Amino acid sequence: MLIRKPPELGYSQVTPKNLYLNRRRFLAASAGVLAAGCGIPSARAAKLNAAKTSFNADGEKITPLNIATSYNNYYEFGTGKDEPAKNAPKWRPSTPWTIRIEGEVLQPKTLDLDQILKLAPLEERIYRHRCVEAWSIVVPWIGFPLSALLKQVQPTGKAKFVAFETSYDPKQMLSPRQAGIQLPYAEGLRLDEAMHPLALLTVGMYGETLLNQNGAPVRLVVPWKYGFKSIKSIVRIRFLEKQPVTAWNQSWPAAYGFYSNVNPGREHPNWSQAEEQRLGEGGLFSAKIIKTQMFNGYGEQVAKLYAGMDLTRNY
Ligand SMILES: Nc1nc2c(c(=O)[nH]1)N[C@H]1C(S)=C(S)[C@@H](COP(=O)(O)O)O[C@H]1N2
Ligand SMILES: [Mo]
């Protein structure tokens, strides 16, 4: 009989038992206790297995981990690209981490991470990630469709939008004045966008739990929209009848629309969106310039959400 050694097991052979075990390890790490005796404190990542599924950015190189974890935006921890990686690791996410889901729903709920992780199997998805500031990365995220969480509460017939909010601790984070945007950080999606299978509720990247600077312990990734829609460290979700106020839209509506679908044809007031710098390619400390794709290359999946809409007006 052929006996496979563990290292030969591919993603497709990861069993529900593996996922369960890794969930437990994930919870141990996120709860701030030392994980399985290996001395992994909560600010560090712990291993997280997931099955690789569809929707992967085909043929594109994955951005080196050190770039994706050290060059990004998390304004609560500083407005410079290197500041989240410097300042966020000191932050201690509250334990247990909970998400409150309320608003236009029949059954409001507060779920902790343990309950959330039981809702659906974890998947690894390699997504293109395009910041409105015209840099991009390709990241193997780990999570499951946001819809699996949203289905837990029954939206009323009035619910048309979903609003998301990041945790905010003024003692450990910048003030709104220092950050230049309203805090708590807020984002939103139309209900059908939020239910789209590409919208990922994300708990890990590169095979491990999220680091604080990337939005630990749980964030959104909405790959067909500019990066700022992918809100980090979520504590509250509200179903609403009206379009919610969102942080960047509120600070500069002419530049940052509610939809903010990646659109090379619609310029930011200060720069073109036709091209992007793909970080980590083209040599050390440089980047490859590539053409930006409509909907960040996910048009085949999402264009139908916007049928009949003028995307220059609804930017
Ligand atoms: N709470 C919060 N979420 C946030 C941000 C932020 O400042 N605060 N920045 C956004 C922006 S502009 C981008 S490009 C991504 C960058 O981080 P990532 O590379 O980990 O996705 O996070 C998004 N989510
Ligand atoms: Mo961004």
Coordinates of C-alpha atoms and ligand atoms in Angstrom, one line a residue:
M1 CA 0.0 0.0 0.0
L2 CA 1.2 3.5 -0.8
I3 CA 1.6 5.6 2.3
R4 CA 1.9 9.3 1.7
K5 CA 4.2 11.3 3.9
P6 CA 2.7 14.6 5.2
P7 CA 5.0 16.9 3.2
E8 CA 3.6 15.4 -0.1
L9 CA 0.0 16.4 0.9
G10 CA -1.2 19.1 -1.3
Y11 CA -3.8 21.7 -0.4
S12 CA -6.5 19.6 -2.0
Q13 CA -5.8 16.8 0.5
V14 CA -6.1 19.0 3.6
T15 CA -8.8 17.2 5.6
P16 CA -11.5 18.8 7.7
K17 CA -9.5 17.4 10.6
N18 CA -6.5 19.5 9.6
L19 CA -8.7 22.5 9.3
Y20 CA -10.2 21.9 12.7
L21 CA -6.8 21.5 14.3
N22 CA -5.5 24.6 12.7
R23 CA -8.6 26.5 13.8
R24 CA -7.8 25.5 17.3
R25 CA -4.2 26.7 16.9
F26 CA -5.5 29.9 15.4
L27 CA -7.8 30.5 18.3
A28 CA -5.0 29.8 20.8
A29 CA -2.8 32.4 19.0
S30 CA -5.5 34.9 18.7
A31 CA -6.6 34.6 22.3
G32 CA -3.2 35.8 23.3
V33 CA -2.2 32.6 25.0
L34 CA 1.0 30.8 24.0
A35 CA 0.1 28.6 21.1
A36 CA 0.6 24.9 21.6
G37 CA 3.7 25.5 23.7
C38 CA 5.6 27.0 20.9
G39 CA 5.7 30.4 22.5
I40 CA 3.8 32.3 19.8
P41 CA 2.4 35.5 21.3
S42 CA -0.7 37.0 19.8
A43 CA 1.2 39.7 17.8
R44 CA 3.0 37.0 15.9
A45 CA 1.5 34.7 13.2
A46 CA 0.5 31.1 13.7
K47 CA 0.2 28.5 11.0
L48 CA -3.1 28.2 9.3
N49 CA -3.9 25.6 6.6
A50 CA -6.5 26.1 4.0
A51 CA -7.7 24.5 0.8
K52 CA -6.7 26.4 -2.3
T53 CA -9.8 27.2 -4.3
S54 CA -10.9 29.0 -7.4
F55 CA -10.6 32.7 -8.1
N56 CA -6.8 32.8 -8.1
A57 CA -4.9 35.5 -10.0
D58 CA -3.6 33.2 -12.6
G59 CA 0.1 33.1 -13.5
E60 CA 1.0 36.2 -11.5
K61 CA 3.8 36.1 -9.1
I62 CA 3.0 36.2 -5.4
T63 CA 4.4 39.3 -3.8
P64 CA 7.2 38.5 -1.2
L65 CA 5.7 38.3 2.3
N66 CA 8.0 41.0 3.7
I67 CA 6.6 43.5 1.3
A68 CA 3.0 42.7 2.0
T69 CA 3.5 42.9 5.7
S70 CA 5.7 46.0 5.8
Y71 CA 4.5 48.4 3.2
N72 CA 0.8 49.2 3.6
N73 CA -1.9 51.5 5.0
Y74 CA -3.5 51.3 8.5
Y75 CA -4.0 54.9 9.4
E76 CA -4.9 54.1 13.0
F77 CA -1.2 53.2 13.4
G78 CA 0.4 56.0 11.3
T79 CA 0.0 57.5 7.9
G80 CA 3.4 56.4 6.5
K81 CA 3.6 53.1 4.6
D82 CA 6.2 51.8 7.0
E83 CA 4.3 52.8 10.2
P84 CA 1.7 50.0 10.5
A85 CA 4.5 47.4 10.6
K86 CA 6.3 49.5 13.2
N87 CA 3.4 50.5 15.4
A88 CA 0.7 47.9 15.1
P89 CA 2.6 44.9 16.6
K90 CA 2.4 46.5 20.0
W91 CA -1.4 46.6 19.8
R92 CA -3.3 43.9 21.7
P93 CA -6.6 43.1 20.0
S94 CA -9.3 42.5 22.6
T95 CA -10.0 38.9 23.6
P96 CA -12.3 37.4 22.9
W97 CA -12.6 39.3 19.6
T98 CA -16.2 39.7 18.7
I99 CA -18.2 41.1 15.8
R100 CA -21.6 42.7 16.5
I101 CA -24.0 42.2 13.5
E102 CA -27.1 44.4 13.7
G103 CA -29.3 46.9 12.0
E104 CA -32.0 45.9 9.4
V105 CA -31.9 42.2 10.5
L106 CA -34.4 40.0 12.3
Q107 CA -31.9 38.5 14.6
P108 CA -29.0 40.7 15.7
K109 CA -26.0 38.7 16.8
T110 CA -22.6 39.0 18.5
L111 CA -20.3 36.3 17.4
D112 CA -16.8 35.6 18.7
L113 CA -13.9 34.4 16.5
D114 CA -14.4 30.8 17.6
Q115 CA -18.0 30.9 16.4
I116 CA -17.1 32.8 13.2
L117 CA -14.4 30.2 12.2
K118 CA -16.9 27.4 12.5
L119 CA -19.2 29.0 9.8
A120 CA -17.3 27.8 6.7
P121 CA -14.1 26.0 5.8
L122 CA -11.0 28.2 5.3
E123 CA -9.9 28.7 1.7
E124 CA -6.7 30.1 0.3
R125 CA -7.2 32.7 -2.5
I126 CA -4.5 34.5 -4.4
Y127 CA -5.9 37.9 -5.2
R128 CA -4.5 41.0 -6.9
H129 CA -4.7 43.9 -4.5
R130 CA -4.7 47.4 -5.9
C131 CA -4.3 50.5 -3.7
V132 CA -5.8 53.7 -4.8
E133 CA -2.3 55.2 -4.6
A134 CA -1.4 53.1 -7.6
W135 CA 0.7 50.3 -6.1
S136 CA -0.3 46.7 -6.2
I137 CA 0.6 43.3 -4.7
V138 CA -0.6 39.7 -5.2
V139 CA -1.4 38.0 -1.9
P140 CA -2.5 34.5 -0.9
W141 CA -5.2 35.4 1.6
I142 CA -7.0 32.8 3.9
G143 CA -10.6 33.2 4.7
F144 CA -14.1 32.3 3.5
P145 CA -16.8 34.2 1.6
L146 CA -18.2 37.1 3.7
S147 CA -21.7 35.8 2.7
A148 CA -21.3 32.9 5.1
L149 CA -21.1 35.4 8.0
L150 CA -23.9 37.7 6.7
K151 CA -26.3 34.8 6.3
Q152 CA -26.2 34.2 10.0
V153 CA -28.6 37.1 10.7
Q154 CA -31.7 37.5 8.6
P155 CA -31.7 40.8 6.8
T156 CA -35.1 42.5 6.6
G157 CA -36.5 43.5 3.2
K158 CA -35.2 47.0 3.9
A159 CA -31.5 46.1 4.0
K160 CA -29.8 47.4 0.9
F161 CA -26.3 48.2 2.2
V162 CA -23.8 46.7 4.7
A163 CA -21.5 48.9 6.8
F164 CA -18.3 47.8 8.5
E165 CA -16.4 49.3 11.4
T166 CA -12.8 48.8 12.7
S167 CA -12.1 48.6 16.4
Y168 CA -10.8 51.9 17.8
D169 CA -8.8 52.5 20.9
P170 CA -7.7 56.1 21.1
K171 CA -5.0 55.2 23.6
Q172 CA -3.3 52.9 21.2
M173 CA -4.1 54.6 17.9
L174 CA -3.9 58.0 16.2
S175 CA -6.6 60.6 16.8
P176 CA -8.9 61.4 13.8
R177 CA -7.0 64.7 13.5
Q178 CA -3.7 63.0 13.3
A179 CA -4.9 60.4 10.9
G180 CA -6.8 62.9 8.7
I181 CA -9.8 60.7 8.4
Q182 CA -12.8 59.9 10.7
L183 CA -12.2 57.1 13.2
P184 CA -13.4 54.4 13.9
Y185 CA -12.5 53.6 10.3
A186 CA -15.7 52.8 8.4
E187 CA -16.4 51.2 5.1
G188 CA -19.5 49.9 3.2
L189 CA -20.7 47.8 0.4
R190 CA -24.0 47.4 -1.4
L191 CA -25.7 44.2 -0.2
D192 CA -25.3 42.4 -3.5
E193 CA -21.5 43.3 -3.5
A194 CA -21.2 42.0 0.1
M195 CA -22.9 38.7 -0.8
H196 CA -20.6 38.2 -3.9
P197 CA -18.5 35.1 -3.6
L198 CA -15.3 37.0 -4.2
A199 CA -15.7 39.2 -1.1
L200 CA -13.5 37.4 1.4
L201 CA -13.8 37.5 5.2
T202 CA -10.1 37.1 5.9
V203 CA -8.2 35.7 8.9
G204 CA -4.8 34.8 7.4
M205 CA -2.2 35.3 4.7
Y206 CA 0.8 33.3 3.4
G207 CA -0.3 30.3 5.4
E208 CA -0.5 32.1 8.7
T209 CA -2.8 34.1 10.8
L210 CA -2.9 37.8 10.0
L211 CA -0.4 40.2 11.6
N212 CA -1.8 43.2 13.3
Q213 CA -0.6 45.5 10.5
N214 CA -2.6 43.5 8.0
G215 CA -5.8 43.7 10.0
A216 CA -5.7 41.0 12.6
P217 CA -7.7 39.1 13.7
V218 CA -10.4 39.5 10.9
R219 CA -10.7 41.8 8.0
L220 CA -12.3 42.1 4.5
V221 CA -10.7 41.7 1.2
V222 CA -12.7 43.0 -1.8
P223 CA -10.3 42.4 -4.7
W224 CA -12.2 44.3 -7.5
K225 CA -12.2 47.5 -5.5
Y226 CA -9.4 49.9 -4.4
G227 CA -7.6 48.7 -1.2
F228 CA -9.2 51.1 1.2
K229 CA -12.5 49.2 0.8
S230 CA -10.8 46.2 2.4
I231 CA -11.4 47.3 6.0
K232 CA -9.2 45.8 8.8
S233 CA -9.9 44.5 12.3
I234 CA -13.7 44.5 12.1
V235 CA -15.8 44.7 15.2
R236 CA -19.2 45.8 13.9
I237 CA -21.4 45.1 10.8
R238 CA -24.6 46.9 10.2
F239 CA -27.3 46.2 7.6
L240 CA -28.8 49.5 6.4
E241 CA -31.5 50.9 4.2
K242 CA -29.3 53.8 3.1
Q243 CA -25.8 54.1 1.8
P244 CA -23.5 54.5 4.8
V245 CA -20.9 57.2 5.4
T246 CA -17.4 55.8 4.8
A247 CA -14.1 57.1 6.0
W248 CA -12.3 58.1 2.8
N249 CA -15.5 59.1 0.9
Q250 CA -16.3 61.5 3.8
S251 CA -12.8 63.0 3.9
W252 CA -12.6 63.7 0.1
P253 CA -15.7 62.7 -1.9
A254 CA -14.3 63.9 -5.3
A255 CA -11.4 61.5 -5.0
Y256 CA -12.8 58.5 -3.1
G257 CA -16.3 57.4 -4.2
F258 CA -18.5 54.9 -2.3
Y259 CA -18.1 52.3 -5.0
S260 CA -14.4 52.7 -5.7
N261 CA -14.3 49.9 -8.2
V262 CA -10.8 49.7 -9.7
N263 CA -11.2 51.7 -12.9
P264 CA -8.3 52.7 -15.1
G265 CA -10.5 55.1 -17.0
R266 CA -11.5 57.2 -14.0
E267 CA -8.7 59.5 -12.8
H268 CA -8.1 60.4 -9.2
P269 CA -8.0 64.3 -9.1
N270 CA -4.2 64.2 -8.5
W271 CA -3.1 61.2 -10.6
S272 CA -4.0 58.7 -13.3
Q273 CA -5.3 55.3 -12.4
A274 CA -4.3 53.8 -15.7
E275 CA -1.2 52.1 -14.4
E276 CA 0.1 50.7 -11.2
Q277 CA 3.5 49.7 -9.6
R278 CA 3.5 46.0 -8.9
L279 CA 5.7 45.9 -5.8
G280 CA 8.5 43.3 -5.4
E281 CA 9.0 42.9 -9.2
G282 CA 11.6 44.6 -11.3
G283 CA 14.4 44.3 -8.8
L284 CA 15.2 45.4 -5.2
F285 CA 13.6 48.7 -4.2
S286 CA 11.9 49.1 -7.5
A287 CA 8.6 47.9 -9.0
K288 CA 7.3 46.9 -12.4
I289 CA 4.9 49.3 -14.0
I290 CA 1.8 47.5 -15.4
K291 CA -1.5 48.5 -16.8
T292 CA -4.4 48.6 -14.4
Q293 CA -7.3 46.4 -15.4
M294 CA -11.0 47.3 -15.1
F295 CA -12.4 45.8 -11.9
N296 CA -8.7 44.8 -11.1
G297 CA -9.1 42.0 -13.6
Y298 CA -12.3 40.5 -11.9
G299 CA -14.8 41.9 -14.5
E300 CA -15.9 38.5 -15.6
Q301 CA -17.1 37.8 -12.1
V302 CA -18.4 41.2 -11.0
A303 CA -19.3 43.4 -14.0
K304 CA -22.9 42.2 -13.9
L305 CA -23.3 43.8 -10.4
Y306 CA -23.0 47.2 -12.2
A307 CA -25.0 46.5 -15.4
G308 CA -26.6 49.8 -16.5
M309 CA -24.7 52.0 -14.1
D310 CA -22.5 54.9 -15.3
L311 CA -19.3 54.0 -13.5
T312 CA -17.7 57.4 -14.2
R313 CA -20.5 59.0 -12.2
N314 CA -20.7 56.2 -9.7
Y315 CA -17.0 56.0 -9.1
Ligands
LIG1 N1 -9.1 50.1 9.5 C1 -8.4 50.3 8.4 N2 -8.5 49.5 7.3 C2 -7.8 49.8 6.2 C3 -6.9 50.9 6.1 C4 -6.9 51.8 7.2 O1 -6.2 52.8 7.2 N3 -7.6 51.5 8.4 N4 -6.3 51.2 4.9 C5 -6.8 50.6 3.7 C6 -5.9 50.8 2.5 S1 -5.9 52.3 1.8 C7 -5.3 49.7 2.0 S2 -4.4 49.9 0.5 C8 -5.2 48.4 2.6 C9 -3.7 48.1 2.9 O2 -3.4 47.1 3.7 P1 -3.2 45.6 3.2 O3 -2.1 45.5 2.3 O4 -3.0 44.8 4.4 O5 -4.5 45.2 2.5 O6 -5.9 48.4 3.9 C10 -7.1 49.1 3.9 N5 -7.9 48.9 5.1
MO2 MO -4.9 52.0 -0.3

